[in-house]
Amino acid sequence: MAKSPKSNQNSAPAPPATNAKLDELNQNREDSTGQLLTSNQGLRVNDDQNSLKAGERGPTLLEDFLLREKITHFDHERIPERVVHARGVAAHGYFEAYDNASQYSKAAFLQPGVQTPIFTRFSTVAGFRGSTDMARDVRGFAVKFYTQEGIYDFVGNNIPVFFIQDAIKFPDLIHAVKPEPHNEIPQAASAHNTFWDFISANPESMHMVLWTMSDRAIPRNLRMMEGFNVHTWRLIDAQGKSRFVKFHWKPKLGIKSVVWDEALQISGKDPDFHRRDLWENIEAGNFPEWELGVQVVEEEDEFKFDFDLLDATKVIPEELVPVTIIGRMVLNRNPDNYFAETEQVAFHPGHIVPGIDFTNDPLLQGRLFSYTDTQLTRLGSPNFHEIPINRSIAPIHNNQRDGHMRQQINVGKFSYGPNLLHDNAPRQAKQAEGGFVSHNERVEAHKVRARSKSFVDHYSQARLFWNSQAEIEKVHIIKALRFELGKVEAESVRKRMLLQLSLVADELASRVAKGLGLEVPSAEGVQLNYGLGADADVAAHQSKPATGNEPKSAALSIENHPLNAKKSIATKQVAILAADGADAASIAALKKALEAGGATAKLVAPHLGHLRTSGGEALRIDFSLQTTASVLFDGVYVAGGEQSVQALLQQHDALHFVNEAYRHCKPVGAAPAGKALLSAAAYGGAKDILSGDGVSVGDGADKFVQDLATGRFWSRELKAEPKV
Ligand code: HDD
């Protein structure tokens, strides 16, 4: 459970959507409004629609420098997409430190009340740039802090653990998860045969894989998911004392996900579902907000846990070390240009400031190499820090020079140090002047290529995660595994996965096995710890099968998560189904109740344009039944008015709309006349629609709004499919 500090939480008014970084970006913004067309050299252009030819019907002349400039620039518009996290969306905002962060860290941006401009990019991992937002995948959660002491990058995910313990395995993991190389199938999903082949032979993945098979991997939107910096880091206080820390972003609106069937459909109906949601909410002033939390462990307590703090496949359960909230982040402005900002932003876990430092987590250590290296390919030059979105607002002075696309004009003849002719400028900064000094950890060791035995237990925390899930969450994990493993062609891989799952929990393995039509194989005599060196003592590194009843941790579940205790309808979207003859009063009453709680309603009708209410009023329709779907909303309400309901009864799409919302366990409501539509939509898995939980007919707006705040009514799914 998160501890709340005595803080100036929410006390500071939201600053206008400008800040030091946004102001600095002004020098690069270009607005053509009212301007004349020019070439890239500033020449005014008279005609850029016709090339220069020898006669109207003759050949184009090589002389046409305007044609050549335009086409050449176009030919070079693309840069390599990120090898992972290619599909992303980002927004500007600010971070504000509460009054309790400075006790742990001397970082200037963590001092009481300090506001720091930030740029946050969310992403999927496996899909290409043009893939769907709704793939079952980890979400990247990367925050660039433009601090007074330079750039600090938080390069995290929405899942607190990782698939592997050592960065040297990352290329294997990513080759396995990306589309298979011979035919580039499947897109925007984890590859089937290769991914599960890798996972089934890599027990350290078992914890993370359960997270990715859970609803965490299909978030409702990016505003309602947690963020984690995964590794254990160090915070260094003003006295130089180091403490271990795990960072968390806690969404103010709680954690919400969709169900898999919705995700599949959203991928077709609106592949931009997440980026659209983020964009529209920021435009509407519903600024997404997260609180930054820390789990702090004193150095002397490093070995008091039964897992290793340096092992990125482990969480520190919040019951063992509570999360202390130390600040908040608000996203309040969309970028001006996707390429210039969201595509060119370059994150790096090695961008740190005094007050934060690394640990020896071998996954983190490898990352510290990878991120600069990848920018050299992607952005093409060691000068990527000069690209406007990457530029620090703290001044930059050093002896680095030249390179492709260098922007800075370094004056003078001194580009080395020490120099006596220029008073040693730029001079090294003392610690007291903010000079960065690495934490002086004592390290004395043999050089070995090895994995620590303290990293070996791969199942206990996977089991803790499984045990912590509510029944509906377990059902979703089982269904996800049946789906994913069902796509695997090799039976040997499916069986090996069942074996791995059985070492997490027998119940998990046997329920998945039922869907695959297989028996769970026996673990006897199987050596499980693959991926060690050829001469490694595999027996000594044998993972321990988890046994006994392990405790639960509420923060690992979505259903039981403390953040979800507070019910709210804020920013939820409701579809009101209506047609000509609808009763304006029922629509107005619902809209008013929704707007009072910060939710919005969209009018969905058989056609676009306007509908005429029973009182003769013209209401603007937001979507036709053909251009939207229930999967894009949080709840569905059928407006009153006999004529309207009769018209909707003639529309298969209207029946499907209601039926589907019910099957996805969303609140369904209707004015009294709308009961007929609900009855007609009661087929298949929705046959008990009129008696189901979270269904309100003629109960007025209040009951529907209450149901909307509750969110989902899982009893329907558990009843419809009792034996999953
Ligand atoms: Fe990574 C991008 C997060 C392990 C190598 N990573 C990237 C991004 C995020 C993460 C959010 C996208 C940043 C953006 O929006 O531009 N990565 C993680 C987390 C990890 C992790 C939370 C484990 C705890 N990554 C990891 C390892 C390696 C990389 C072990 C390599 C050894 N990651 C990269 C990369 C990327 C990247 C290849 C691709 C594009 C980029 O860096 O800028 O360098």
Short mmCIF file of C-alpha atoms in Angstrom, two decimals, residues 250-619:
data_model
loop_
_atom_site.label_atom_id
_atom_site.label_comp_id
_atom_site.label_asym_id
_atom_site.label_seq_id
_atom_site.Cartn_x
_atom_site.Cartn_y
_atom_site.Cartn_z
CA LYS A 250 1.13 5.33 -9.93
CA PRO A 251 -1.70 6.52 -12.23
CA LYS A 252 -4.15 8.89 -10.54
CA LEU A 253 -7.10 7.27 -12.38
CA GLY A 254 -6.23 3.71 -11.29
CA ILE A 255 -5.25 0.74 -13.46
CA LYS A 256 -7.63 -0.40 -16.20
CA SER A 257 -7.43 -2.93 -18.98
CA VAL A 258 -9.58 -4.27 -21.79
CA VAL A 259 -10.41 -7.93 -22.38
CA TRP A 260 -8.67 -9.91 -25.11
CA ASP A 261 -11.67 -10.13 -27.41
CA GLU A 262 -11.96 -6.34 -27.27
CA ALA A 263 -8.24 -5.93 -27.96
CA LEU A 264 -8.55 -8.07 -31.08
CA GLN A 265 -11.45 -6.01 -32.36
CA ILE A 266 -10.01 -2.62 -31.43
CA SER A 267 -6.96 -3.52 -33.51
CA GLY A 268 -9.27 -3.49 -36.53
CA LYS A 269 -11.75 -0.75 -35.55
CA ASP A 270 -9.16 1.73 -34.33
CA PRO A 271 -5.51 0.64 -34.38
CA ASP A 272 -4.64 4.10 -32.97
CA PHE A 273 -6.85 3.56 -29.93
CA HIS A 274 -4.19 4.46 -27.35
CA ARG A 275 -2.54 7.33 -29.14
CA ARG A 276 -5.92 8.83 -30.00
CA ASP A 277 -7.06 8.54 -26.38
CA LEU A 278 -3.92 10.27 -25.10
CA TRP A 279 -4.12 13.01 -27.71
CA GLU A 280 -7.83 13.68 -27.22
CA ASN A 281 -7.69 13.74 -23.44
CA ILE A 282 -4.81 16.21 -23.43
CA GLU A 283 -6.63 18.38 -25.98
CA ALA A 284 -9.76 18.22 -23.77
CA GLY A 285 -7.82 19.31 -20.69
CA ASN A 286 -8.07 15.90 -18.98
CA PHE A 287 -4.38 15.96 -18.20
CA PRO A 288 -3.12 12.48 -17.31
CA GLU A 289 -1.36 12.34 -13.98
CA TRP A 290 0.89 9.87 -12.16
CA GLU A 291 2.55 10.00 -8.78
CA LEU A 292 6.16 8.93 -8.47
CA GLY A 293 6.75 6.39 -5.73
CA VAL A 294 9.91 4.86 -4.31
CA GLN A 295 10.63 1.69 -2.40
CA VAL A 296 13.76 2.53 -0.45
CA VAL A 297 16.09 -0.13 1.00
CA GLU A 298 18.99 0.83 3.23
CA GLU A 299 22.37 -0.52 2.06
CA GLU A 300 22.72 -2.63 5.20
CA ASP A 301 19.46 -4.41 4.32
CA GLU A 302 20.66 -5.48 0.85
CA PHE A 303 20.75 -9.19 1.72
CA LYS A 304 17.69 -9.45 3.94
CA PHE A 305 15.42 -10.61 1.09
CA ASP A 306 15.14 -14.15 -0.27
CA PHE A 307 15.79 -12.81 -3.76
CA ASP A 308 18.62 -10.67 -5.09
CA LEU A 309 17.98 -6.92 -5.47
CA LEU A 310 20.18 -7.00 -8.57
CA ASP A 311 17.93 -9.54 -10.31
CA ALA A 312 15.55 -7.71 -12.68
CA THR A 313 13.12 -10.65 -12.75
CA LYS A 314 12.05 -9.86 -9.17
CA VAL A 315 9.82 -7.27 -7.53
CA ILE A 316 10.15 -6.12 -3.95
CA PRO A 317 6.62 -6.93 -2.74
CA GLU A 318 4.96 -3.73 -1.52
CA GLU A 319 4.05 -5.56 1.69
CA LEU A 320 7.78 -5.90 2.46
CA VAL A 321 8.78 -2.36 1.49
CA PRO A 322 5.92 0.12 1.09
CA VAL A 323 5.92 2.66 -1.72
CA THR A 324 6.49 6.24 -0.59
CA ILE A 325 5.06 8.86 -2.92
CA ILE A 326 7.55 11.65 -3.67
CA GLY A 327 6.15 13.66 -6.56
CA ARG A 328 3.77 13.83 -9.47
CA MET A 329 3.89 14.04 -13.25
CA VAL A 330 1.26 15.77 -15.37
CA LEU A 331 1.07 15.53 -19.17
CA ASN A 332 -0.50 18.74 -20.42
CA ARG A 333 0.57 19.36 -23.99
CA ASN A 334 0.66 17.36 -27.19
CA PRO A 335 3.71 17.60 -29.44
CA ASP A 336 3.64 19.88 -32.47
CA ASN A 337 5.28 17.38 -34.78
CA TYR A 338 5.41 13.61 -34.47
CA PHE A 339 8.72 13.09 -36.24
CA ALA A 340 10.60 16.00 -34.70
CA GLU A 341 9.59 15.11 -31.17
CA THR A 342 8.17 11.61 -30.66
CA GLU A 343 10.33 9.89 -33.28
CA GLN A 344 13.58 11.75 -32.68
CA VAL A 345 13.51 11.65 -28.90
CA ALA A 346 16.37 9.49 -27.66
CA PHE A 347 16.23 7.94 -24.21
CA HIS A 348 19.08 6.35 -22.28
CA PRO A 349 19.09 4.80 -18.79
CA GLY A 350 22.64 6.18 -18.54
CA HIS A 351 21.39 9.78 -18.61
CA ILE A 352 21.47 10.45 -14.88
CA VAL A 353 22.08 13.42 -12.61
CA PRO A 354 23.83 13.78 -9.21
CA GLY A 355 21.63 12.08 -6.59
CA ILE A 356 20.88 9.00 -8.74
CA ASP A 357 23.28 6.19 -9.57
CA PHE A 358 23.49 2.68 -11.01
CA THR A 359 23.66 -0.70 -9.36
CA ASN A 360 25.44 -3.78 -10.69
CA ASP A 361 22.27 -5.33 -12.08
CA PRO A 362 23.73 -7.08 -15.16
CA LEU A 363 20.69 -6.18 -17.23
CA LEU A 364 21.12 -2.50 -16.44
CA GLN A 365 24.87 -2.61 -16.99
CA GLY A 366 24.37 -3.89 -20.56
CA ARG A 367 21.67 -1.32 -21.24
CA LEU A 368 24.14 1.40 -20.37
CA PHE A 369 26.02 0.47 -23.53
CA SER A 370 23.09 -0.19 -25.85
CA TYR A 371 21.16 3.05 -25.90
CA THR A 372 23.82 5.46 -27.22
CA ASP A 373 24.88 2.85 -29.71
CA THR A 374 21.36 2.46 -31.09
CA GLN A 375 20.93 6.24 -31.54
CA LEU A 376 24.00 6.28 -33.78
CA THR A 377 22.18 4.02 -36.22
CA ARG A 378 18.75 5.51 -35.74
CA LEU A 379 19.59 9.22 -35.61
CA GLY A 380 22.82 8.91 -37.54
CA SER A 381 25.30 10.95 -35.55
CA PRO A 382 26.87 11.40 -32.12
CA ASN A 383 25.27 14.85 -32.24
CA PHE A 384 21.81 13.42 -31.52
CA HIS A 385 21.84 15.36 -28.24
CA GLU A 386 21.56 18.55 -30.33
CA ILE A 387 18.22 17.57 -31.86
CA PRO A 388 15.76 20.02 -30.25
CA ILE A 389 13.73 17.46 -28.30
CA ASN A 390 16.91 15.91 -26.88
CA ARG A 391 18.60 19.18 -25.99
CA SER A 392 19.33 19.79 -22.33
CA ILE A 393 18.15 23.08 -20.88
CA ALA A 394 21.32 23.07 -18.76
CA PRO A 395 24.14 24.59 -20.82
CA ILE A 396 26.60 22.25 -22.58
CA HIS A 397 30.33 22.99 -22.63
CA ASN A 398 32.94 20.39 -23.48
CA ASN A 399 35.71 19.61 -25.92
CA GLN A 400 33.68 17.26 -28.10
CA ARG A 401 33.61 18.58 -31.66
CA ASP A 402 32.28 18.15 -35.17
CA GLY A 403 30.48 15.11 -36.64
CA HIS A 404 27.48 14.84 -38.94
CA MET A 405 24.94 17.66 -38.66
CA ARG A 406 26.77 19.49 -35.90
CA GLN A 407 24.66 22.49 -34.86
CA GLN A 408 26.76 24.13 -32.18
CA ILE A 409 29.36 26.65 -33.32
CA ASN A 410 32.17 26.23 -30.83
CA VAL A 411 34.25 29.37 -30.87
CA GLY A 412 37.97 29.68 -30.18
CA LYS A 413 40.90 27.39 -30.83
CA PHE A 414 40.85 25.24 -27.69
CA SER A 415 39.21 21.86 -27.93
CA TYR A 416 41.29 19.90 -25.47
CA GLY A 417 41.99 19.73 -21.81
CA PRO A 418 43.93 20.37 -19.80
CA ASN A 419 44.84 23.62 -21.51
CA LEU A 420 46.81 26.38 -19.91
CA LEU A 421 46.32 28.92 -22.67
CA HIS A 422 42.58 29.11 -22.02
CA ASP A 423 42.55 28.82 -18.25
CA ASN A 424 41.54 25.14 -18.54
CA ALA A 425 38.10 26.09 -19.82
CA PRO A 426 35.72 24.40 -19.78
CA ARG A 427 36.86 23.60 -16.25
CA GLN A 428 35.93 20.37 -14.42
CA ALA A 429 33.11 20.99 -11.94
CA LYS A 430 33.74 20.28 -8.25
CA GLN A 431 31.14 18.18 -6.48
CA ALA A 432 30.03 21.32 -4.65
CA GLU A 433 29.48 22.92 -8.06
CA GLY A 434 27.25 20.03 -9.16
CA GLY A 435 30.01 17.90 -10.68
CA PHE A 436 28.87 14.30 -11.03
CA VAL A 437 30.86 11.80 -8.99
CA SER A 438 30.07 8.10 -9.27
CA HIS A 439 29.11 6.37 -6.03
CA ASN A 440 32.35 4.89 -4.73
CA GLU A 441 31.16 1.34 -4.32
CA ARG A 442 33.88 -1.09 -3.34
CA VAL A 443 34.32 -3.85 -5.92
CA GLU A 444 36.90 -6.62 -5.61
CA ALA A 445 36.35 -9.76 -7.61
CA HIS A 446 37.55 -12.36 -10.04
CA LYS A 447 36.70 -11.78 -13.67
CA VAL A 448 34.07 -14.46 -14.45
CA ARG A 449 31.43 -15.15 -17.06
CA ALA A 450 28.80 -16.48 -14.69
CA ARG A 451 25.37 -16.04 -13.14
CA SER A 452 25.07 -15.58 -9.41
CA LYS A 453 23.33 -18.47 -7.63
CA SER A 454 21.25 -15.83 -5.86
CA PHE A 455 19.51 -15.32 -9.24
CA VAL A 456 18.40 -18.93 -9.59
CA ASP A 457 14.92 -19.14 -8.06
CA HIS A 458 12.73 -18.48 -11.09
CA TYR A 459 9.39 -19.73 -9.83
CA SER A 460 8.61 -18.30 -6.37
CA GLN A 461 7.73 -14.83 -7.60
CA ALA A 462 5.90 -16.17 -10.65
CA ARG A 463 3.86 -18.13 -8.16
CA LEU A 464 3.39 -15.09 -5.92
CA PHE A 465 2.03 -13.26 -8.97
CA TRP A 466 -0.32 -16.15 -9.84
CA ASN A 467 -1.56 -16.47 -6.25
CA SER A 468 -2.23 -12.75 -6.07
CA GLN A 469 -4.66 -12.73 -8.99
CA ALA A 470 -8.44 -12.61 -8.57
CA GLU A 471 -10.27 -15.57 -10.17
CA ILE A 472 -11.25 -13.54 -13.24
CA GLU A 473 -7.63 -12.51 -13.72
CA LYS A 474 -6.56 -16.15 -13.51
CA VAL A 475 -9.17 -16.99 -16.13
CA HIS A 476 -7.77 -14.30 -18.42
CA ILE A 477 -4.20 -15.57 -17.97
CA ILE A 478 -5.31 -19.12 -18.78
CA LYS A 479 -7.21 -17.98 -21.86
CA ALA A 480 -4.24 -15.90 -23.01
CA LEU A 481 -1.89 -18.86 -22.66
CA ARG A 482 -4.33 -21.12 -24.48
CA PHE A 483 -4.51 -18.55 -27.28
CA GLU A 484 -0.77 -17.93 -27.55
CA LEU A 485 0.35 -21.54 -27.11
CA GLY A 486 -2.49 -22.65 -29.36
CA LYS A 487 -0.77 -20.72 -32.17
CA VAL A 488 2.50 -22.59 -31.61
CA GLU A 489 2.97 -25.33 -34.18
CA ALA A 490 5.51 -27.51 -32.35
CA GLU A 491 3.88 -29.74 -29.76
CA SER A 492 7.24 -30.13 -28.02
CA VAL A 493 7.22 -26.40 -27.26
CA ARG A 494 3.66 -26.48 -25.92
CA LYS A 495 4.57 -29.38 -23.66
CA ARG A 496 7.72 -27.72 -22.40
CA MET A 497 5.67 -24.63 -21.58
CA LEU A 498 3.18 -26.76 -19.66
CA LEU A 499 6.07 -28.21 -17.72
CA GLN A 500 7.32 -24.71 -16.89
CA LEU A 501 3.84 -23.60 -15.84
CA SER A 502 3.46 -26.66 -13.62
CA LEU A 503 6.53 -25.50 -11.70
CA VAL A 504 4.73 -22.23 -11.03
CA ALA A 505 1.40 -23.77 -10.04
CA ASP A 506 -0.19 -27.13 -10.89
CA GLU A 507 -3.58 -25.50 -11.23
CA LEU A 508 -2.24 -23.06 -13.82
CA ALA A 509 -0.65 -25.80 -15.91
CA SER A 510 -3.60 -28.17 -15.79
CA ARG A 511 -6.13 -25.48 -16.72
CA VAL A 512 -4.02 -24.35 -19.68
CA ALA A 513 -3.41 -27.99 -20.68
CA LYS A 514 -7.15 -28.60 -20.87
CA GLY A 515 -7.47 -25.95 -23.58
CA LEU A 516 -4.52 -27.38 -25.49
CA GLY A 517 -5.80 -30.96 -25.27
CA LEU A 518 -2.53 -32.11 -23.70
CA GLU A 519 -1.34 -33.72 -20.48
CA VAL A 520 1.06 -31.80 -18.23
CA PRO A 521 4.43 -33.54 -18.57
CA SER A 522 6.37 -34.63 -15.52
CA ALA A 523 9.37 -32.58 -14.41
CA GLU A 524 11.26 -35.60 -13.18
CA GLY A 525 14.80 -35.81 -14.46
CA VAL A 526 14.49 -32.65 -16.57
CA GLN A 527 17.32 -30.16 -16.23
CA LEU A 528 15.69 -26.79 -16.39
CA ASN A 529 18.25 -24.09 -16.21
CA TYR A 530 19.19 -23.52 -19.81
CA GLY A 531 21.20 -20.63 -21.20
CA LEU A 532 24.35 -21.12 -19.11
CA GLY A 533 27.85 -21.47 -20.56
CA ALA A 534 28.92 -24.79 -22.09
CA ASP A 535 31.03 -25.71 -19.07
CA ALA A 536 28.65 -24.43 -16.41
CA ASP A 537 27.56 -26.68 -13.58
CA VAL A 538 23.90 -26.91 -14.61
CA ALA A 539 22.94 -29.02 -11.60
CA ALA A 540 24.19 -26.30 -9.25
CA HIS A 541 22.01 -23.80 -11.06
CA GLN A 542 18.90 -25.96 -11.10
CA SER A 543 15.87 -23.74 -10.45
CA LYS A 544 13.90 -24.67 -7.40
CA PRO A 545 10.33 -25.68 -8.17
CA ALA A 546 8.12 -23.44 -6.04
CA THR A 547 6.29 -25.24 -3.27
CA GLY A 548 3.84 -24.46 -0.52
CA ASN A 549 1.30 -21.72 -0.16
CA GLU A 550 3.09 -18.52 -0.90
CA PRO A 551 1.59 -15.24 0.25
CA LYS A 552 -0.30 -12.81 -1.92
CA SER A 553 0.49 -9.24 -2.83
CA ALA A 554 -2.48 -7.01 -3.69
CA ALA A 555 -0.38 -4.64 -5.81
CA LEU A 556 0.35 -7.45 -8.28
CA SER A 557 -3.32 -7.75 -9.16
CA ILE A 558 -5.42 -5.21 -11.03
CA GLU A 559 -8.67 -6.24 -9.36
CA ASN A 560 -7.29 -6.06 -5.81
CA HIS A 561 -4.93 -3.17 -6.40
CA PRO A 562 -5.19 -0.39 -3.79
CA LEU A 563 -5.16 2.19 -6.62
CA ASN A 564 -8.44 0.76 -7.87
CA ALA A 565 -10.22 1.05 -4.51
CA LYS A 566 -11.55 4.46 -5.48
CA LYS A 567 -14.33 4.21 -8.08
CA SER A 568 -14.68 6.99 -10.59
CA ILE A 569 -16.17 7.72 -13.99
CA ALA A 570 -13.61 10.43 -14.81
CA THR A 571 -12.70 10.45 -18.53
CA LYS A 572 -14.80 7.35 -19.29
CA GLN A 573 -16.68 7.28 -22.60
CA VAL A 574 -20.28 6.19 -22.98
CA ALA A 575 -22.17 5.42 -26.19
CA ILE A 576 -25.81 6.50 -26.18
CA LEU A 577 -27.70 4.54 -28.82
CA ALA A 578 -30.52 6.55 -30.35
CA ALA A 579 -32.43 7.12 -33.58
CA ASP A 580 -35.07 9.53 -34.86
CA GLY A 581 -37.85 9.87 -32.30
CA ALA A 582 -35.48 9.52 -29.31
CA ASP A 583 -36.56 11.03 -26.04
CA ALA A 584 -34.40 14.14 -25.54
CA ALA A 585 -34.99 14.22 -21.79
CA SER A 586 -33.43 10.79 -21.14
CA ILE A 587 -30.38 11.74 -23.22
CA ALA A 588 -29.98 15.13 -21.53
CA ALA A 589 -30.31 13.64 -18.02
CA LEU A 590 -27.65 11.04 -18.69
CA LYS A 591 -25.30 13.50 -20.35
CA LYS A 592 -25.60 15.85 -17.41
CA ALA A 593 -24.87 13.11 -14.88
CA LEU A 594 -21.88 11.89 -16.88
CA GLU A 595 -20.42 15.32 -17.40
CA ALA A 596 -20.75 16.07 -13.68
CA GLY A 597 -18.40 13.14 -13.01
CA GLY A 598 -15.97 14.03 -15.82
CA ALA A 599 -17.19 11.37 -18.27
CA THR A 600 -18.36 12.01 -21.83
CA ALA A 601 -21.24 10.69 -23.88
CA LYS A 602 -21.30 10.19 -27.65
CA LEU A 603 -24.49 9.89 -29.60
CA VAL A 604 -24.46 6.81 -31.84
CA ALA A 605 -27.24 6.44 -34.41
CA PRO A 606 -28.05 4.51 -37.60
CA HIS A 607 -26.91 7.44 -39.74
CA LEU A 608 -24.63 10.47 -39.41
CA GLY A 609 -25.85 14.08 -39.37
CA HIS A 610 -28.67 14.96 -36.98
CA LEU A 611 -31.52 13.03 -35.42
CA ARG A 612 -34.90 14.51 -34.68
CA THR A 613 -36.07 13.85 -31.12
CA SER A 614 -39.69 13.06 -30.21
CA GLY A 615 -40.04 16.74 -29.27
CA GLY A 616 -38.78 17.89 -32.70
CA GLU A 617 -35.32 18.98 -31.50
CA ALA A 618 -32.30 18.29 -33.78
CA LEU A 619 -29.43 16.52 -32.02
#
